[in-house]
DNA sequence: GTTTAGATCAACT
DNA sequence: GTTGATCTAAACG
């Protein structure tokens, strides 16, 4: 019997919330205020690449504040490893508002409206110039792609939107997506066509 | 065995 | 028209 058991959010969700309204600096001066993220909880999350442990996913089990990049549909997606060594949790950067280097971002993305430059994980990565070459980048090292030390959006967001992750097939109902309400750069929810929930 | 490159198609703008 | 923690297949060790 579930005694009013609202399952507590894993730590990675708190880290995901923390990343909102922080700035990620990409290549050639392009930078984005993070407005939408998703949490992936390693071995306890069927939707995570770390669910099966391989030489590749081992990187996610490594030290935090490193960049995990993967390809999908010919695009790249950027994740931040957030957990201490051994846990394999990471946060997908789903959207951001370009706050610097608009010209560079637009050169890579094409001539689109500002709020569309970093809308969606593939677009955000492209706007920032992130590719597989940036895999395992130290996000604390200002020489390359990195996270700004502190929030530059005027502080933490007033409220945070919460909902299920976009486009995942497995564990589709876990509300581990977080976004800044009112941000036009946040993408709409799209459920996977063959989405499957958890059995627990 | 694992990893990267490309593609498909429902949902979105 | 555009996008994407899916999917298949080719490349690699």
PDB file of C-alpha atoms (C1' of nucleotides) in Angstrom:
ATOM      1  CA  UNK A   1       0.000   0.000   0.000  1.00  0.00           C
ATOM      2  CA  UNK A   2       1.398   3.252  -1.021  1.00  0.00           C
ATOM      3  CA  UNK A   3       1.131   5.418   2.025  1.00  0.00           C
ATOM      4  CA  UNK A   4       0.451   8.668   0.223  1.00  0.00           C
ATOM      5  CA  UNK A   5       3.622   7.774  -1.571  1.00  0.00           C
ATOM      6  CA  UNK A   6       4.557  10.555  -3.887  1.00  0.00           C
ATOM      7  CA  UNK A   7       7.881   9.215  -5.012  1.00  0.00           C
ATOM      8  CA  UNK A   8      10.566  11.723  -4.128  1.00  0.00           C
ATOM      9  CA  UNK A   9      12.504  13.309  -6.947  1.00  0.00           C
ATOM     10  CA  UNK A  10      15.954  11.874  -7.407  1.00  0.00           C
ATOM     11  CA  UNK A  11      18.860  14.191  -6.887  1.00  0.00           C
ATOM     12  CA  UNK A  12      19.319  14.663 -10.611  1.00  0.00           C
ATOM     13  CA  UNK A  13      15.995  16.468 -10.749  1.00  0.00           C
ATOM     14  CA  UNK A  14      17.236  18.993  -8.243  1.00  0.00           C
ATOM     15  CA  UNK A  15      20.360  19.462 -10.318  1.00  0.00           C
ATOM     16  CA  UNK A  16      18.205  19.888 -13.389  1.00  0.00           C
ATOM     17  CA  UNK A  17      16.251  22.640 -11.650  1.00  0.00           C
ATOM     18  CA  UNK A  18      19.516  24.240 -10.633  1.00  0.00           C
ATOM     19  CA  UNK A  19      20.616  24.443 -14.234  1.00  0.00           C
ATOM     20  CA  UNK A  20      17.621  26.511 -15.240  1.00  0.00           C
ATOM     21  CA  UNK A  21      18.534  30.144 -15.712  1.00  0.00           C
ATOM     22  CA  UNK A  22      22.214  29.398 -15.784  1.00  0.00           C
ATOM     23  CA  UNK A  23      24.291  30.190 -18.833  1.00  0.00           C
ATOM     24  CA  UNK A  24      26.112  27.779 -21.084  1.00  0.00           C
ATOM     25  CA  UNK A  25      28.812  29.259 -23.242  1.00  0.00           C
ATOM     26  CA  UNK A  26      29.321  27.569 -26.567  1.00  0.00           C
ATOM     27  CA  UNK A  27      31.757  28.065 -29.397  1.00  0.00           C
ATOM     28  CA  UNK A  28      32.697  31.416 -30.915  1.00  0.00           C
ATOM     29  CA  UNK A  29      31.030  33.514 -28.266  1.00  0.00           C
ATOM     30  CA  UNK A  30      27.582  32.017 -28.540  1.00  0.00           C
ATOM     31  CA  UNK A  31      25.924  31.601 -25.164  1.00  0.00           C
ATOM     32  CA  UNK A  32      22.491  30.584 -23.979  1.00  0.00           C
ATOM     33  CA  UNK A  33      20.398  31.010 -20.880  1.00  0.00           C
ATOM     34  CA  UNK A  34      19.084  27.550 -20.147  1.00  0.00           C
ATOM     35  CA  UNK A  35      15.298  27.506 -20.151  1.00  0.00           C
ATOM     36  CA  UNK A  36      14.368  23.838 -20.456  1.00  0.00           C
ATOM     37  CA  UNK A  37      15.995  20.658 -19.181  1.00  0.00           C
ATOM     38  CA  UNK A  38      15.276  16.988 -18.634  1.00  0.00           C
ATOM     39  CA  UNK A  39      16.688  14.688 -15.978  1.00  0.00           C
ATOM     40  CA  UNK A  40      18.036  11.217 -16.762  1.00  0.00           C
ATOM     41  CA  UNK A  41      18.709   9.056 -13.786  1.00  0.00           C
ATOM     42  CA  UNK A  42      21.332   6.553 -14.830  1.00  0.00           C
ATOM     43  CA  UNK A  43      20.733   2.885 -14.051  1.00  0.00           C
ATOM     44  CA  UNK A  44      17.336   3.587 -12.535  1.00  0.00           C
ATOM     45  CA  UNK A  45      16.034   5.153 -15.738  1.00  0.00           C
ATOM     46  CA  UNK A  46      15.219   2.994 -18.780  1.00  0.00           C
ATOM     47  CA  UNK A  47      15.198   6.101 -20.959  1.00  0.00           C
ATOM     48  CA  UNK A  48      18.772   6.993 -20.054  1.00  0.00           C
ATOM     49  CA  UNK A  49      21.775   6.009 -22.091  1.00  0.00           C
ATOM     50  CA  UNK A  50      23.381   5.075 -18.796  1.00  0.00           C
ATOM     51  CA  UNK A  51      20.710   2.447 -18.228  1.00  0.00           C
ATOM     52  CA  UNK A  52      22.996  -0.044 -19.903  1.00  0.00           C
ATOM     53  CA  UNK A  53      26.554   0.366 -18.880  1.00  0.00           C
ATOM     54  CA  UNK A  54      29.001   0.406 -21.747  1.00  0.00           C
ATOM     55  CA  UNK A  55      32.432   1.937 -22.244  1.00  0.00           C
ATOM     56  CA  UNK A  56      30.645   4.913 -23.701  1.00  0.00           C
ATOM     57  CA  UNK A  57      28.077   5.402 -20.972  1.00  0.00           C
ATOM     58  CA  UNK A  58      30.805   4.969 -18.389  1.00  0.00           C
ATOM     59  CA  UNK A  59      31.587   8.590 -19.036  1.00  0.00           C
ATOM     60  CA  UNK A  60      28.247   9.427 -17.463  1.00  0.00           C
ATOM     61  CA  UNK A  61      29.354   7.548 -14.383  1.00  0.00           C
ATOM     62  CA  UNK A  62      32.441   9.675 -14.174  1.00  0.00           C
ATOM     63  CA  UNK A  63      32.959  12.995 -12.460  1.00  0.00           C
ATOM     64  CA  UNK A  64      30.257  15.670 -12.777  1.00  0.00           C
ATOM     65  CA  UNK A  65      30.258  18.880 -14.784  1.00  0.00           C
ATOM     66  CA  UNK A  66      31.254  17.189 -17.975  1.00  0.00           C
ATOM     67  CA  UNK A  67      29.528  17.305 -21.315  1.00  0.00           C
ATOM     68  CA  UNK A  68      27.858  14.218 -22.690  1.00  0.00           C
ATOM     69  CA  UNK A  69      26.936  14.544 -26.356  1.00  0.00           C
ATOM     70  CA  UNK A  70      24.930  12.131 -28.441  1.00  0.00           C
ATOM     71  CA  UNK A  71      23.518  12.137 -31.931  1.00  0.00           C
ATOM     72  CA  UNK A  72      19.926  11.747 -32.896  1.00  0.00           C
ATOM     73  CA  UNK A  73      18.255  12.226 -36.249  1.00  0.00           C
ATOM     74  CA  UNK A  74      21.410  13.759 -37.557  1.00  0.00           C
ATOM     75  CA  UNK A  75      21.483  16.347 -34.788  1.00  0.00           C
ATOM     76  CA  UNK A  76      23.452  16.638 -31.595  1.00  0.00           C
ATOM     77  CA  UNK A  77      22.170  16.853 -28.062  1.00  0.00           C
ATOM     78  CA  UNK A  78      24.095  18.194 -25.089  1.00  0.00           C
ATOM     79  CA  UNK A  79      23.888  16.808 -21.575  1.00  0.00           C
ATOM     80  CA  UNK A  80      25.542  17.752 -18.330  1.00  0.00           C
ATOM     81  CA  UNK A  81      26.715  14.960 -16.066  1.00  0.00           C
ATOM     82  CA  UNK A  82      25.487  16.061 -12.683  1.00  0.00           C
ATOM     83  CA  UNK A  83      25.947  13.156 -10.320  1.00  0.00           C
ATOM     84  CA  UNK A  84      28.959  12.233  -8.247  1.00  0.00           C
ATOM     85  CA  UNK A  85      31.080   9.440  -9.616  1.00  0.00           C
ATOM     86  CA  UNK A  86      29.314   6.128  -9.854  1.00  0.00           C
ATOM     87  CA  UNK A  87      25.729   7.324 -10.245  1.00  0.00           C
ATOM     88  CA  UNK A  88      25.479   8.025 -13.947  1.00  0.00           C
ATOM     89  CA  UNK A  89      22.873  10.766 -13.849  1.00  0.00           C
ATOM     90  CA  UNK A  90      22.797  13.552 -16.388  1.00  0.00           C
ATOM     91  CA  UNK A  91      20.659  16.468 -17.455  1.00  0.00           C
ATOM     92  CA  UNK A  92      19.686  17.056 -21.064  1.00  0.00           C
ATOM     93  CA  UNK A  93      19.733  20.674 -22.139  1.00  0.00           C
ATOM     94  CA  UNK A  94      16.542  20.915 -24.148  1.00  0.00           C
ATOM     95  CA  UNK A  95      16.309  24.628 -24.819  1.00  0.00           C
ATOM     96  CA  UNK A  96      17.962  27.922 -24.166  1.00  0.00           C
ATOM     97  CA  UNK A  97      17.611  31.575 -24.912  1.00  0.00           C
ATOM     98  CA  UNK A  98      20.573  32.898 -26.844  1.00  0.00           C
ATOM     99  CA  UNK A  99      22.023  35.750 -24.841  1.00  0.00           C
ATOM    100  CA  UNK A 100      25.296  36.307 -26.676  1.00  0.00           C
ATOM    101  CA  UNK A 101      26.772  35.629 -30.078  1.00  0.00           C
ATOM    102  CA  UNK A 102      23.492  35.867 -31.918  1.00  0.00           C
ATOM    103  CA  UNK A 103      25.315  36.304 -35.186  1.00  0.00           C
ATOM    104  CA  UNK A 104      27.282  33.090 -34.737  1.00  0.00           C
ATOM    105  CA  UNK A 105      24.219  31.199 -33.597  1.00  0.00           C
ATOM    106  CA  UNK A 106      22.235  32.440 -36.535  1.00  0.00           C
ATOM    107  CA  UNK A 107      25.044  31.580 -38.912  1.00  0.00           C
ATOM    108  CA  UNK A 108      24.779  27.978 -37.757  1.00  0.00           C
ATOM    109  CA  UNK A 109      21.026  27.778 -37.367  1.00  0.00           C
ATOM    110  CA  UNK A 110      19.909  29.885 -40.261  1.00  0.00           C
ATOM    111  CA  UNK A 111      17.859  33.027 -40.340  1.00  0.00           C
ATOM    112  CA  UNK A 112      15.232  32.319 -37.708  1.00  0.00           C
ATOM    113  CA  UNK A 113      13.653  34.309 -34.927  1.00  0.00           C
ATOM    114  CA  UNK A 114      15.671  34.722 -31.735  1.00  0.00           C
ATOM    115  CA  UNK A 115      13.485  32.492 -29.618  1.00  0.00           C
ATOM    116  CA  UNK A 116      13.861  29.695 -32.140  1.00  0.00           C
ATOM    117  CA  UNK A 117      17.659  29.726 -32.184  1.00  0.00           C
ATOM    118  CA  UNK A 118      17.895  27.496 -29.128  1.00  0.00           C
ATOM    119  CA  UNK A 119      14.495  25.850 -29.154  1.00  0.00           C
ATOM    120  CA  UNK A 120      14.842  22.079 -28.910  1.00  0.00           C
ATOM    121  CA  UNK A 121      17.951  20.112 -27.944  1.00  0.00           C
ATOM    122  CA  UNK A 122      19.175  19.687 -31.496  1.00  0.00           C
ATOM    123  CA  UNK A 123      18.820  23.352 -32.266  1.00  0.00           C
ATOM    124  CA  UNK A 124      20.419  24.472 -29.021  1.00  0.00           C
ATOM    125  CA  UNK A 125      23.455  22.297 -29.623  1.00  0.00           C
ATOM    126  CA  UNK A 126      23.729  23.541 -33.174  1.00  0.00           C
ATOM    127  CA  UNK A 127      23.402  27.181 -32.157  1.00  0.00           C
ATOM    128  CA  UNK A 128      26.232  26.700 -29.666  1.00  0.00           C
ATOM    129  CA  UNK A 129      28.334  24.748 -32.150  1.00  0.00           C
ATOM    130  CA  UNK A 130      28.393  21.630 -29.995  1.00  0.00           C
ATOM    131  CA  UNK A 131      29.291  18.366 -31.741  1.00  0.00           C
ATOM    132  CA  UNK A 132      30.735  14.994 -30.843  1.00  0.00           C
ATOM    133  CA  UNK A 133      34.105  16.720 -30.699  1.00  0.00           C
ATOM    134  CA  UNK A 134      32.954  18.307 -27.457  1.00  0.00           C
ATOM    135  CA  UNK A 135      32.245  14.996 -25.772  1.00  0.00           C
ATOM    136  CA  UNK A 136      33.547  14.901 -22.213  1.00  0.00           C
ATOM    137  CA  UNK A 137      34.423  18.584 -22.198  1.00  0.00           C
ATOM    138  CA  UNK A 138      35.117  19.963 -18.751  1.00  0.00           C
ATOM    139  CA  UNK A 139      32.323  22.439 -18.221  1.00  0.00           C
ATOM    140  CA  UNK A 140      34.267  24.238 -15.563  1.00  0.00           C
ATOM    141  CA  UNK A 141      37.063  25.061 -17.959  1.00  0.00           C
ATOM    142  CA  UNK A 142      36.459  28.465 -19.580  1.00  0.00           C
ATOM    143  CA  UNK A 143      38.671  27.579 -22.531  1.00  0.00           C
ATOM    144  CA  UNK A 144      35.941  25.643 -24.287  1.00  0.00           C
ATOM    145  CA  UNK A 145      32.258  25.029 -23.913  1.00  0.00           C
ATOM    146  CA  UNK A 146      31.473  25.721 -20.295  1.00  0.00           C
ATOM    147  CA  UNK A 147      28.841  26.688 -17.784  1.00  0.00           C
ATOM    148  CA  UNK A 148      28.879  30.178 -16.387  1.00  0.00           C
ATOM    149  CA  UNK A 149      29.752  30.260 -12.725  1.00  0.00           C
ATOM    150  CA  UNK A 150      26.506  31.783 -11.562  1.00  0.00           C
ATOM    151  CA  UNK A 151      23.052  32.617 -12.755  1.00  0.00           C
ATOM    152  CA  UNK A 152      22.927  35.474 -15.189  1.00  0.00           C
ATOM    153  CA  UNK A 153      19.165  35.575 -15.621  1.00  0.00           C
ATOM    154  CA  UNK A 154      18.576  37.733 -12.604  1.00  0.00           C
ATOM    155  CA  UNK A 155      18.417  34.787 -10.239  1.00  0.00           C
ATOM    156  CA  UNK A 156      16.487  31.545 -10.177  1.00  0.00           C
ATOM    157  CA  UNK A 157      13.213  31.383 -12.066  1.00  0.00           C
ATOM    158  CA  UNK A 158      10.197  32.449 -10.058  1.00  0.00           C
ATOM    159  CA  UNK A 159       8.308  29.257 -10.810  1.00  0.00           C
ATOM    160  CA  UNK A 160       9.335  26.118 -12.605  1.00  0.00           C
ATOM    161  CA  UNK A 161       7.169  24.123 -14.982  1.00  0.00           C
ATOM    162  CA  UNK A 162       7.170  20.373 -14.442  1.00  0.00           C
ATOM    163  CA  UNK A 163       6.014  17.631 -16.778  1.00  0.00           C
ATOM    164  CA  UNK A 164       6.884  14.401 -18.569  1.00  0.00           C
ATOM    165  CA  UNK A 165       9.910  14.253 -20.836  1.00  0.00           C
ATOM    166  CA  UNK A 166       9.576  14.901 -24.522  1.00  0.00           C
ATOM    167  CA  UNK A 167       9.803  12.157 -27.088  1.00  0.00           C
ATOM    168  CA  UNK A 168      10.955   9.362 -24.804  1.00  0.00           C
ATOM    169  CA  UNK A 169       9.554   5.910 -25.385  1.00  0.00           C
ATOM    170  CA  UNK A 170      10.406   4.245 -22.090  1.00  0.00           C
ATOM    171  CA  UNK A 171       9.433   5.601 -18.680  1.00  0.00           C
ATOM    172  CA  UNK A 172       7.406   8.149 -20.588  1.00  0.00           C
ATOM    173  CA  UNK A 173       5.375   9.281 -17.610  1.00  0.00           C
ATOM    174  CA  UNK A 174       8.115  10.352 -15.269  1.00  0.00           C
ATOM    175  CA  UNK A 175       7.701  14.103 -14.736  1.00  0.00           C
ATOM    176  CA  UNK A 176      11.373  14.870 -15.039  1.00  0.00           C
ATOM    177  CA  UNK A 177      11.228  17.755 -17.460  1.00  0.00           C
ATOM    178  CA  UNK A 178      11.608  21.244 -16.091  1.00  0.00           C
ATOM    179  CA  UNK A 179      11.274  24.583 -17.780  1.00  0.00           C
ATOM    180  CA  UNK A 180      11.038  28.292 -17.207  1.00  0.00           C
ATOM    181  CA  UNK A 181       7.395  29.290 -17.597  1.00  0.00           C
ATOM    182  CA  UNK A 182       6.658  31.933 -20.154  1.00  0.00           C
ATOM    183  CA  UNK A 183       9.848  31.367 -22.127  1.00  0.00           C
ATOM    184  CA  UNK A 184       9.104  31.203 -25.853  1.00  0.00           C
ATOM    185  CA  UNK A 185      12.215  29.071 -26.325  1.00  0.00           C
ATOM    186  CA  UNK A 186      10.608  26.178 -24.479  1.00  0.00           C
ATOM    187  CA  UNK A 187       9.316  23.488 -26.794  1.00  0.00           C
ATOM    188  CA  UNK A 188       5.889  21.928 -26.570  1.00  0.00           C
ATOM    189  CA  UNK A 189       5.330  18.465 -25.177  1.00  0.00           C
ATOM    190  CA  UNK A 190       5.422  15.682 -27.703  1.00  0.00           C
ATOM    191  CA  UNK A 191       4.789  12.171 -26.557  1.00  0.00           C
ATOM    192  CA  UNK A 192       6.562   9.340 -28.313  1.00  0.00           C
ATOM    193  CA  UNK A 193       4.335   7.429 -30.691  1.00  0.00           C
ATOM    194  CA  UNK A 194       5.017   4.140 -28.945  1.00  0.00           C
ATOM    195  CA  UNK A 195       5.447   5.561 -25.478  1.00  0.00           C
ATOM    196  CA  UNK A 196       5.490   3.082 -22.626  1.00  0.00           C
ATOM    197  CA  UNK A 197       5.136   3.896 -18.975  1.00  0.00           C
ATOM    198  CA  UNK A 198       6.697   2.273 -15.963  1.00  0.00           C
ATOM    199  CA  UNK A 199       5.499  -0.869 -14.278  1.00  0.00           C
ATOM    200  CA  UNK A 200       6.051  -0.181 -10.709  1.00  0.00           C
TER     201      UNK A 200
ATOM    202  C1'  DG B   1      30.576  -6.768 -28.485  1.00  0.00           C
ATOM    203  C1'  DT B   2      29.977  -1.113 -28.843  1.00  0.00           C
ATOM    204  C1'  DT B   3      29.633   3.354 -31.397  1.00  0.00           C
ATOM    205  C1'  DT B   4      28.512   6.600 -35.056  1.00  0.00           C
ATOM    206  C1'  DA B   5      25.878   8.013 -39.162  1.00  0.00           C
ATOM    207  C1'  DG B   6      21.372   8.348 -41.509  1.00  0.00           C
ATOM    208  C1'  DA B   7      16.788   7.701 -41.961  1.00  0.00           C
ATOM    209  C1'  DT B   8      11.364   7.554 -40.771  1.00  0.00           C
ATOM    210  C1'  DC B   9       7.223   9.740 -39.436  1.00  0.00           C
ATOM    211  C1'  DA B  10       3.949  11.711 -35.918  1.00  0.00           C
ATOM    212  C1'  DA B  11       3.563  15.957 -33.774  1.00  0.00           C
ATOM    213  C1'  DC B  12       4.738  20.555 -33.739  1.00  0.00           C
ATOM    214  C1'  DT B  13       5.068  25.634 -35.677  1.00  0.00           C
TER     215       DT B  13
ATOM    216  C1'  DG C   1       8.330  23.134 -43.335  1.00  0.00           C
ATOM    217  C1'  DT C   2      10.836  21.477 -39.070  1.00  0.00           C
ATOM    218  C1'  DT C   3      12.262  18.469 -35.287  1.00  0.00           C
ATOM    219  C1'  DG C   4      13.781  14.340 -32.562  1.00  0.00           C
ATOM    220  C1'  DA C   5      17.038  10.147 -25.374  1.00  0.00           C
ATOM    221  C1'  DT C   6      13.956   6.017 -31.921  1.00  0.00           C
ATOM    222  C1'  DC C   7      15.435   2.708 -34.989  1.00  0.00           C
ATOM    223  C1'  DT C   8      18.391   0.101 -38.273  1.00  0.00           C
ATOM    224  C1'  DA C   9      22.611  -0.684 -40.397  1.00  0.00           C
ATOM    225  C1'  DA C  10      27.458   0.035 -41.338  1.00  0.00           C
ATOM    226  C1'  DA C  11      32.102   0.768 -39.136  1.00  0.00           C
ATOM    227  C1'  DC C  12      35.172  -0.391 -35.674  1.00  0.00           C
ATOM    228  C1'  DG C  13      38.090  -3.037 -31.969  1.00  0.00           C
TER     229       DG C  13
END
